[in-house]
Amino acid sequence: DDGGFNASDGSCSGAMGQSTDGVAVKISGGTVYVNAEGDGLDSNGTMTISGGNVIVDGPSKSGNGSLDSNNGISLEGGTLIAVGSSGMVEYPDTDSKQKFLAMTADVNYEFTFKVCHENYEITEYKPQKNYSGNVSIIVSTPNLAENNEYTLYIDDNESGSYKVNEVPA
């Protein structure tokens, strides 16, 4: 299905949303880049990111997500940027050790986004594909603080304010 990383035990029981014990995607360091039209990072068990730099250019069409885990997504460290269609978006666990921002934007072209707190830039990224419609942007870095408000800019135009670990309804 043109997916990126997929953790499965190979049985049919792990397919289509059923969890599989002992199966995990664990990223603890290095640089991971995924460009997928299917699920970007997909685990039929758990997913943990505890270090490194992880960038996911996820699907441009609904039906898959940049992150997909049957038993939750735990953020414990490192940097995560995950962009993709918001049709099947899945967010990290709100009780993760490291904070994240769950943002959305309506785009119809290639774009660059940046996230800022006051005059301090947290991150800037240009996805490597065209997106059209409502796009999900998930960012997690050790620099995110609980009580700060963060502003999303799409091509230098303010696109919304967000607080950490708040998942859109």
Coordinates of N, CA, C and O in Angstrom, one line a residue:
D1 N 0.8 -1.2 0.0 CA 0.0 0.0 0.0 C 0.9 1.3 0.0 O 0.4 2.3 0.4
D2 N 2.1 1.2 -0.4 CA 3.0 2.3 -0.5 C 3.2 2.9 0.9 O 3.4 4.1 1.1
G3 N 3.2 2.1 2.0 CA 3.5 2.6 3.3 C 4.9 2.7 3.6 O 5.8 2.3 2.8
G4 N 5.3 3.3 4.7 CA 6.6 3.5 5.1 C 7.1 2.3 6.0 O 7.2 1.2 5.5
F5 N 7.3 2.6 7.3 CA 7.7 1.5 8.2 C 6.5 0.8 8.7 O 5.5 1.5 9.0
N6 N 6.5 -0.5 8.8 CA 5.3 -1.2 9.3 C 5.8 -2.4 10.2 O 6.5 -3.2 9.8
A7 N 5.3 -2.3 11.5 CA 5.7 -3.4 12.4 C 4.5 -4.3 12.5 O 3.4 -3.9 12.9
S8 N 4.7 -5.6 12.2 CA 3.6 -6.6 12.3 C 4.2 -7.9 12.6 O 5.4 -8.2 12.4
D9 N 3.4 -8.8 13.1 CA 4.0 -10.2 13.4 C 3.8 -11.1 12.2 O 4.1 -12.3 12.3
G10 N 3.2 -10.6 11.1 CA 3.0 -11.4 9.9 C 1.7 -12.2 9.9 O 1.4 -12.8 8.9
S11 N 1.0 -12.2 11.0 CA -0.3 -12.9 11.0 C -1.4 -12.0 10.5 O -1.3 -10.8 10.5
C12 N -2.5 -12.7 10.2 CA -3.7 -11.9 9.8 C -4.3 -11.2 11.0 O -5.0 -10.2 10.9
S13 N -4.0 -11.6 12.2 CA -4.7 -11.1 13.4 C -4.2 -9.6 13.6 O -4.9 -8.9 14.3
G14 N -3.0 -9.2 13.1 CA -2.6 -7.9 13.3 C -3.1 -6.9 12.3 O -2.9 -5.7 12.4
A15 N -3.8 -7.4 11.3 CA -4.3 -6.5 10.2 C -5.6 -5.8 10.6 O -6.3 -6.3 11.5
M16 N -5.8 -4.8 9.9 CA -7.1 -4.0 10.0 C -7.4 -3.6 11.4 O -8.5 -3.8 11.9
G17 N -6.5 -3.0 12.2 CA -6.8 -2.4 13.4 C -6.7 -3.3 14.7 O -7.0 -2.8 15.7
Q18 N -6.4 -4.6 14.5 CA -6.3 -5.4 15.7 C -4.8 -5.3 16.2 O -3.9 -5.4 15.4
S19 N -4.7 -5.2 17.5 CA -3.4 -5.1 18.1 C -2.7 -6.5 18.2 O -3.3 -7.5 18.2
T20 N -1.4 -6.4 18.1 CA -0.6 -7.6 18.2 C 0.4 -7.5 19.3 O 1.2 -6.5 19.3
D21 N 0.4 -8.3 20.3 CA 1.3 -8.2 21.5 C 2.7 -8.4 21.0 O 3.1 -9.2 20.2
G22 N 3.6 -7.6 21.6 CA 5.1 -7.7 21.4 C 5.5 -7.0 20.1 O 6.7 -7.0 19.8
V23 N 4.6 -6.5 19.3 CA 5.0 -5.8 18.1 C 5.2 -4.3 18.4 O 4.4 -3.7 19.0
A24 N 6.3 -3.7 17.9 CA 6.6 -2.3 18.2 C 7.4 -1.7 17.2 O 8.3 -2.3 16.5
V25 N 7.2 -0.4 17.0 CA 8.1 0.5 16.3 C 8.8 1.3 17.4 O 8.1 2.0 18.1
K26 N 10.1 1.2 17.5 CA 10.9 2.0 18.5 C 12.0 2.7 17.8 O 12.9 2.1 17.2
I27 N 12.0 4.0 17.9 CA 13.1 4.8 17.3 C 13.8 5.6 18.5 O 13.1 6.3 19.2
S28 N 15.1 5.3 18.6 CA 15.8 5.9 19.8 C 16.9 6.8 19.3 O 17.6 7.4 20.2
G29 N 17.2 7.0 18.1 CA 18.3 7.8 17.6 C 18.4 7.8 16.1 O 17.6 7.2 15.4
G30 N 19.4 8.6 15.6 CA 19.6 8.6 14.2 C 18.6 9.6 13.5 O 17.9 10.3 14.1
T31 N 18.6 9.5 12.2 CA 17.7 10.3 11.4 C 16.8 9.3 10.6 O 17.3 8.4 9.9
V32 N 15.5 9.5 10.7 CA 14.6 8.7 9.9 C 13.7 9.6 9.1 O 13.1 10.5 9.6
Y33 N 13.7 9.3 7.8 CA 12.8 10.1 6.9 C 11.9 9.1 6.1 O 12.4 8.1 5.6
V34 N 10.6 9.4 6.1 CA 9.7 8.5 5.5 C 8.8 9.4 4.5 O 8.3 10.4 4.9
N35 N 8.7 8.9 3.3 CA 7.8 9.6 2.3 C 6.9 8.5 1.8 O 7.3 7.6 1.0
A36 N 5.7 8.5 2.3 CA 4.7 7.4 2.0 C 3.4 7.9 1.6 O 2.9 8.9 2.1
E37 N 2.7 7.2 0.7 CA 1.3 7.5 0.4 C 0.4 6.6 1.3 O -0.8 6.9 1.4
G38 N 0.9 5.5 1.8 CA 0.2 4.7 2.8 C 0.5 5.3 4.1 O 1.0 6.4 4.3
D39 N 0.3 4.5 5.2 CA 0.7 5.0 6.5 C 2.2 5.2 6.6 O 3.0 4.3 6.1
G40 N 2.7 6.3 7.2 CA 4.1 6.6 7.2 C 4.8 5.7 8.2 O 5.6 4.9 7.8
L41 N 4.5 5.9 9.5 CA 5.0 4.9 10.5 C 3.8 4.2 11.0 O 2.8 4.8 11.5
D42 N 3.8 2.9 11.0 CA 2.7 2.0 11.2 C 3.1 0.9 12.1 O 4.0 0.1 11.8
S43 N 2.4 0.8 13.3 CA 2.7 -0.4 14.2 C 1.4 -1.1 14.5 O 0.4 -0.4 15.0
N44 N 1.3 -2.4 14.4 CA 0.2 -3.1 14.8 C 0.2 -3.4 16.3 O -0.6 -4.1 16.9
G45 N 1.2 -2.9 17.0 CA 1.4 -2.9 18.4 C 1.6 -1.5 18.9 O 0.7 -0.7 18.8
T46 N 2.7 -1.2 19.5 CA 3.0 0.1 20.1 C 4.0 0.9 19.2 O 4.7 0.3 18.4
M47 N 4.1 2.2 19.5 CA 5.1 3.0 18.8 C 5.7 3.9 19.9 O 5.0 4.6 20.6
T48 N 7.1 4.0 19.9 CA 7.8 4.9 20.8 C 8.9 5.6 20.1 O 9.7 5.0 19.4
I49 N 8.9 6.9 20.3 CA 10.0 7.7 19.7 C 10.7 8.3 20.9 O 10.1 9.1 21.7
S50 N 12.0 7.9 21.2 CA 12.7 8.4 22.4 C 13.9 9.2 22.0 O 14.6 9.7 22.9
G51 N 14.3 9.3 20.7 CA 15.4 10.1 20.3 C 15.5 10.2 18.8 O 14.7 9.6 18.1
G52 N 16.5 11.0 18.4 CA 16.7 11.1 16.9 C 15.9 12.2 16.3 O 15.2 12.9 17.0
N53 N 15.9 12.2 15.0 CA 15.1 13.2 14.2 C 14.3 12.4 13.2 O 14.8 11.6 12.4
V54 N 13.0 12.5 13.4 CA 12.0 11.7 12.6 C 11.2 12.6 11.8 O 10.5 13.5 12.4
I55 N 11.2 12.5 10.5 CA 10.4 13.3 9.6 C 9.5 12.3 8.8 O 10.0 11.4 8.2
V56 N 8.2 12.6 8.8 CA 7.3 11.8 8.0 C 6.5 12.7 7.0 O 5.7 13.5 7.5
D57 N 6.7 12.5 5.7 CA 5.9 13.1 4.7 C 4.8 12.1 4.4 O 5.1 11.2 3.6
G58 N 3.7 12.1 5.1 CA 2.7 11.1 5.0 C 1.8 11.3 3.8 O 2.1 12.0 2.9
P59 N 0.7 10.6 3.8 CA -0.2 10.5 2.6 C -0.8 11.8 2.3 O -1.2 12.6 3.2
S60 N -1.0 12.0 1.0 CA -1.7 13.2 0.5 C -3.2 13.0 0.4 O -3.9 14.0 0.2
K61 N -3.6 11.7 0.4 CA -5.0 11.4 0.3 C -5.5 10.8 1.6 O -4.8 10.2 2.3
S62 N -6.8 10.9 1.9 CA -7.4 10.3 3.0 C -7.3 8.8 3.0 O -7.1 8.2 1.9
G63 N -7.5 8.1 4.1 CA -7.5 6.6 4.1 C -6.3 6.1 4.8 O -6.2 4.9 5.1
N64 N -5.2 6.9 5.0 CA -4.0 6.5 5.7 C -3.6 7.8 6.5 O -4.1 8.9 6.3
G65 N -2.6 7.5 7.4 CA -2.1 8.6 8.2 C -0.6 8.6 8.3 O 0.0 7.6 8.0
S66 N 0.0 9.8 8.7 CA 1.4 9.8 8.8 C 1.9 9.0 10.0 O 3.0 8.4 9.9
L67 N 1.1 8.8 11.0 CA 1.4 7.9 12.1 C 0.2 7.0 12.4 O -1.0 7.5 12.3
D68 N 0.4 5.8 12.6 CA -0.7 4.8 12.9 C -0.2 3.7 13.8 O 0.8 3.0 13.5
S69 N -0.8 3.6 15.0 CA -0.5 2.6 15.9 C -1.7 2.0 16.6 O -2.6 2.8 17.0
N70 N -1.8 0.7 16.8 CA -2.9 0.1 17.4 C -2.9 0.3 18.9 O -4.0 0.2 19.5
N71 N -1.8 0.5 19.5 CA -1.7 0.5 21.0 C -1.0 1.8 21.5 O -0.4 1.8 22.5
G72 N -1.1 2.9 20.7 CA -0.7 4.2 21.2 C 0.7 4.6 20.7 O 1.5 3.7 20.2
I73 N 0.9 5.9 20.7 CA 2.2 6.5 20.2 C 2.8 7.3 21.4 O 2.2 8.3 21.8
S74 N 3.9 6.8 21.9 CA 4.5 7.5 23.0 C 5.7 8.3 22.6 O 6.6 7.8 21.9
L75 N 5.8 9.6 23.0 CA 6.9 10.4 22.7 C 7.7 10.6 24.0 O 7.2 11.1 25.0
E76 N 9.0 10.2 23.9 CA 9.9 10.3 25.1 C 11.1 11.2 24.9 O 11.9 11.4 25.8
G77 N 11.3 11.6 23.6 CA 12.5 12.4 23.3 C 12.6 12.6 21.8 O 11.8 12.0 21.0
G78 N 13.7 13.3 21.4 CA 13.9 13.4 20.0 C 13.1 14.5 19.4 O 12.4 15.3 20.0
T79 N 13.1 14.6 18.0 CA 12.3 15.5 17.3 C 11.4 14.8 16.3 O 11.9 13.9 15.6
L80 N 10.2 15.1 16.2 CA 9.2 14.5 15.3 C 8.5 15.6 14.5 O 8.0 16.6 15.1
I81 N 8.5 15.4 13.2 CA 7.7 16.2 12.3 C 6.9 15.2 11.4 O 7.5 14.4 10.7
A82 N 5.6 15.3 11.5 CA 4.7 14.3 10.8 C 3.6 15.1 10.1 O 2.8 15.8 10.7
V83 N 3.6 15.1 8.7 CA 2.7 15.8 7.9 C 1.9 14.8 7.1 O 2.5 13.8 6.6
G84 N 0.6 15.0 6.9 CA -0.2 14.1 6.1 C -1.6 14.6 6.1 O -2.1 15.4 6.8
S85 N -2.4 13.9 5.2 CA -3.8 14.1 5.1 C -4.4 14.0 6.5 O -4.0 13.1 7.2
S86 N -5.4 14.8 6.8 CA -6.0 14.6 8.1 C -7.2 13.6 8.2 O -7.8 13.4 9.2
G87 N -7.4 12.9 7.0 CA -8.5 11.9 7.0 C -8.4 10.8 8.0 O -9.4 10.4 8.5
M88 N -7.2 10.3 8.2 CA -7.1 9.2 9.2 C -6.0 9.5 10.2 O -5.3 8.7 10.7
V89 N -5.9 10.8 10.6 CA -4.9 11.3 11.5 C -5.0 10.6 12.9 O -6.1 10.4 13.4
E90 N -3.8 10.2 13.4 CA -3.7 9.6 14.8 C -2.7 10.5 15.5 O -1.6 10.7 15.0
Y91 N -3.0 10.9 16.7 CA -2.1 11.7 17.5 C -1.3 10.9 18.5 O -1.8 9.9 19.0
P92 N -0.2 11.4 18.9 CA 0.5 10.8 20.0 C -0.3 10.8 21.3 O -1.3 11.6 21.4
D93 N 0.1 10.0 22.3 CA -0.6 9.9 23.6 C -0.4 11.2 24.3 O 0.7 11.7 24.4
T94 N -1.5 11.8 24.8 CA -1.4 13.1 25.5 C -0.7 13.0 26.8 O -0.2 14.0 27.4
D95 N -0.4 11.8 27.4 CA 0.4 11.6 28.6 C 1.8 11.2 28.3 O 2.5 10.8 29.2
S96 N 2.3 11.4 27.1 CA 3.7 11.2 26.7 C 4.6 12.1 27.5 O 4.2 13.2 28.0
K97 N 5.8 11.6 27.8 CA 6.8 12.3 28.5 C 7.2 13.6 27.8 O 7.5 14.6 28.4
Q98 N 7.2 13.6 26.5 CA 7.5 14.8 25.7 C 6.3 15.4 25.1 O 5.4 14.7 24.6
K99 N 6.2 16.7 25.1 CA 5.0 17.4 24.6 C 5.0 17.4 23.0 O 6.0 17.2 22.4
F100 N 3.8 17.6 22.5 CA 3.7 17.7 21.0 C 2.6 18.8 20.7 O 1.8 19.2 21.5
L101 N 2.7 19.2 19.4 CA 1.6 20.1 18.9 C 0.9 19.4 17.8 O 1.5 18.8 16.9
A102 N -0.4 19.4 17.9 CA -1.3 18.8 16.8 C -2.0 20.0 16.1 O -2.9 20.6 16.7
M103 N -1.6 20.2 14.9 CA -2.1 21.4 14.1 C -2.7 20.9 12.8 O -2.4 19.9 12.3
T104 N -3.6 21.8 12.3 CA -4.2 21.6 11.0 C -4.1 22.8 10.1 O -4.0 23.9 10.6
A105 N -4.0 22.6 8.8 CA -4.0 23.7 7.9 C -4.7 23.3 6.6 O -4.7 22.1 6.2
D106 N -5.4 24.3 5.9 CA -6.0 24.0 4.7 C -5.1 24.5 3.6 O -4.8 25.7 3.5
V107 N -4.5 23.6 2.8 CA -3.6 24.0 1.7 C -4.0 23.4 0.4 O -4.7 22.4 0.4
N108 N -3.5 23.9 -0.7 CA -3.8 23.4 -2.0 C -2.5 23.5 -2.9 O -2.7 23.9 -4.1
Y109 N -1.4 23.3 -2.3 CA -0.1 23.6 -3.0 C 1.0 23.1 -2.2 O 0.9 22.7 -1.0
E110 N 2.2 23.1 -2.8 CA 3.4 22.9 -2.0 C 3.5 24.1 -1.0 O 3.1 25.2 -1.3
F111 N 4.0 23.8 0.2 CA 4.0 24.9 1.2 C 5.2 24.6 2.2 O 5.7 23.5 2.3
T112 N 5.6 25.7 2.9 CA 6.5 25.6 3.9 C 5.8 26.0 5.2 O 5.0 27.0 5.2
F113 N 6.0 25.3 6.3 CA 5.4 25.8 7.6 C 6.5 26.0 8.6 O 7.6 25.5 8.5
K114 N 6.2 26.9 9.5 CA 7.1 27.1 10.7 C 6.2 27.3 11.9 O 5.1 27.7 11.8
V115 N 6.8 26.9 13.0 CA 6.1 27.0 14.3 C 7.0 27.9 15.2 O 8.2 27.7 15.3
C116 N 6.3 28.9 15.8 CA 7.0 29.9 16.6 C 6.4 30.1 17.9 O 5.1 29.9 18.1
H117 N 7.1 30.4 18.9 CA 6.6 30.9 20.2 C 7.2 32.3 20.4 O 8.4 32.5 20.4
E118 N 6.3 33.3 20.4 CA 6.7 34.7 20.3 C 7.7 34.9 19.2 O 7.3 34.6 18.0
N119 N 8.9 35.3 19.4 CA 9.9 35.5 18.3 C 10.8 34.4 18.1 O 11.8 34.5 17.3
Y120 N 10.6 33.3 18.8 CA 11.5 32.1 18.8 C 10.9 31.1 17.8 O 9.8 30.6 18.0
E121 N 11.7 30.7 16.8 CA 11.3 29.6 15.9 C 11.6 28.3 16.5 O 12.7 28.0 16.8
I122 N 10.6 27.4 16.6 CA 10.7 26.1 17.1 C 11.2 25.2 16.0 O 12.1 24.4 16.1
T123 N 10.5 25.2 14.8 CA 10.9 24.4 13.6 C 10.4 25.0 12.4 O 9.4 25.8 12.4
E124 N 11.0 24.7 11.3 CA 10.5 25.1 9.9 C 10.7 23.9 9.0 O 11.7 23.2 9.1
Y125 N 9.7 23.6 8.2 CA 9.8 22.4 7.3 C 9.0 22.6 6.0 O 7.9 23.2 6.0
K126 N 9.6 22.1 4.9 CA 8.9 22.1 3.6 C 8.6 20.7 3.2 O 9.5 20.0 2.9
P127 N 7.4 20.2 3.3 CA 7.0 18.9 2.9 C 7.5 18.6 1.5 O 7.4 19.5 0.6
Q128 N 7.8 17.4 1.2 CA 8.4 17.1 -0.1 C 7.3 16.6 -1.1 O 7.7 15.9 -2.1
K129 N 6.1 16.9 -0.9 CA 5.0 16.6 -1.9 C 3.9 17.6 -1.8 O 3.9 18.4 -0.9
N130 N 3.0 17.6 -2.8 CA 1.9 18.5 -2.8 C 0.8 17.9 -1.9 O 0.5 16.7 -2.0
Y131 N 0.2 18.7 -1.1 CA -1.0 18.4 -0.3 C -2.2 19.2 -0.8 O -2.0 20.4 -1.2
S132 N -3.4 18.7 -0.7 CA -4.5 19.5 -1.1 C -5.6 19.2 0.0 O -6.0 18.1 0.3
G133 N -6.1 20.3 0.6 CA -7.2 20.2 1.6 C -6.7 20.3 3.0 O -5.6 20.9 3.2
N134 N -7.4 19.6 3.9 CA -7.0 19.7 5.3 C -5.8 18.8 5.6 O -5.9 17.6 5.4
V135 N -4.8 19.4 6.1 CA -3.5 18.7 6.4 C -3.3 18.7 7.9 O -3.4 19.7 8.5
S136 N -2.8 17.6 8.4 CA -2.4 17.4 9.8 C -0.9 17.6 9.9 O -0.1 17.1 9.1
I137 N -0.5 18.4 10.9 CA 0.9 18.7 11.1 C 1.2 18.4 12.6 O 0.5 19.0 13.5
I138 N 2.0 17.4 12.9 CA 2.4 17.1 14.3 C 3.8 17.4 14.5 O 4.7 16.9 13.7
V139 N 4.1 18.2 15.5 CA 5.5 18.5 15.8 C 5.8 18.2 17.3 O 5.0 18.6 18.1
S140 N 6.9 17.6 17.6 CA 7.4 17.4 18.9 C 8.9 17.6 19.0 O 9.6 17.1 18.2
T141 N 9.3 18.5 19.9 CA 10.7 18.7 20.2 C 10.8 18.9 21.7 O 9.9 19.2 22.4
P142 N 12.1 18.7 22.2 CA 12.3 18.9 23.6 C 12.1 20.4 24.0 O 11.9 20.7 25.2
N143 N 12.0 21.3 23.1 CA 11.8 22.8 23.4 C 10.4 23.2 23.7 O 10.2 24.3 24.0
L144 N 9.4 22.3 23.5 CA 8.0 22.7 23.7 C 7.7 22.8 25.2 O 8.1 21.8 26.0
A145 N 7.1 23.9 25.7 CA 6.8 24.0 27.1 C 5.3 24.0 27.3 O 4.5 24.5 26.5
E146 N 4.9 23.5 28.4 CA 3.5 23.2 28.8 C 2.5 24.4 28.6 O 1.5 24.4 28.0
N147 N 2.9 25.6 29.1 CA 2.0 26.7 29.2 C 2.2 27.7 28.1 O 1.5 28.8 28.1
N148 N 3.0 27.5 27.1 CA 3.2 28.4 26.0 C 2.2 28.2 24.9 O 1.6 27.1 24.7
E149 N 1.9 29.3 24.2 CA 1.1 29.2 23.0 C 2.0 29.3 21.8 O 3.0 30.0 21.8
Y150 N 1.8 28.4 20.8 CA 2.6 28.4 19.6 C 1.8 28.8 18.4 O 0.6 28.4 18.3
T151 N 2.4 29.5 17.5 CA 1.8 29.9 16.2 C 2.3 29.2 15.0 O 3.5 29.0 14.9
L152 N 1.3 28.7 14.2 CA 1.7 28.0 13.0 C 1.6 29.0 11.9 O 0.6 29.8 11.7
Y153 N 2.7 29.1 11.0 CA 2.7 29.9 9.9 C 2.8 29.0 8.6 O 3.6 28.1 8.6
I154 N 1.9 29.3 7.7 CA 2.0 28.6 6.4 C 2.5 29.6 5.4 O 1.8 30.7 5.2
D155 N 3.7 29.4 4.8 CA 4.3 30.4 3.9 C 4.3 31.8 4.4 O 3.9 32.7 3.8
D156 N 4.7 31.9 5.7 CA 4.8 33.2 6.4 C 3.5 33.9 6.7 O 3.5 35.0 7.2
N157 N 2.4 33.2 6.5 CA 1.1 33.7 6.9 C 0.6 33.0 8.1 O 0.6 31.7 8.2
E158 N 0.2 33.7 9.1 CA -0.3 33.1 10.4 C -1.5 32.3 10.1 O -2.4 32.7 9.4
S159 N -1.5 31.0 10.6 CA -2.5 30.1 10.3 C -3.2 29.5 11.6 O -4.2 28.8 11.5
G160 N -2.8 29.9 12.8 CA -3.5 29.5 14.0 C -2.6 29.4 15.2 O -1.4 29.4 15.0
S161 N -3.2 29.4 16.4 CA -2.4 29.3 17.6 C -2.8 27.9 18.3 O -4.0 27.5 18.2
Y162 N -1.8 27.3 18.9 CA -2.0 26.0 19.4 C -1.3 25.8 20.8 O -0.3 26.5 21.0
K163 N -1.8 25.0 21.6 CA -1.2 24.6 22.9 C -0.7 23.2 22.8 O -1.3 22.4 22.1
V164 N 0.2 22.8 23.6 CA 0.8 21.5 23.6 C -0.3 20.4 24.1 O -1.1 20.7 24.9
N165 N -0.2 19.3 23.5 CA -1.0 18.1 23.8 C -2.5 18.3 23.7 O -3.2 17.6 24.3
E166 N -2.9 19.3 22.9 CA -4.3 19.5 22.7 C -4.6 19.0 21.3 O -4.1 19.4 20.3
V167 N -5.5 18.0 21.3 CA -5.9 17.3 20.1 C -7.1 17.9 19.5 O -8.1 18.0 20.2
P168 N -7.1 18.2 18.2 CA -8.3 18.8 17.6 C -9.5 17.9 17.7 O -9.3 16.7 17.6
A169 N -10.7 18.5 17.9 CA -11.9 17.7 18.0 C -12.3 17.1 16.7 O -12.0 17.5 15.6

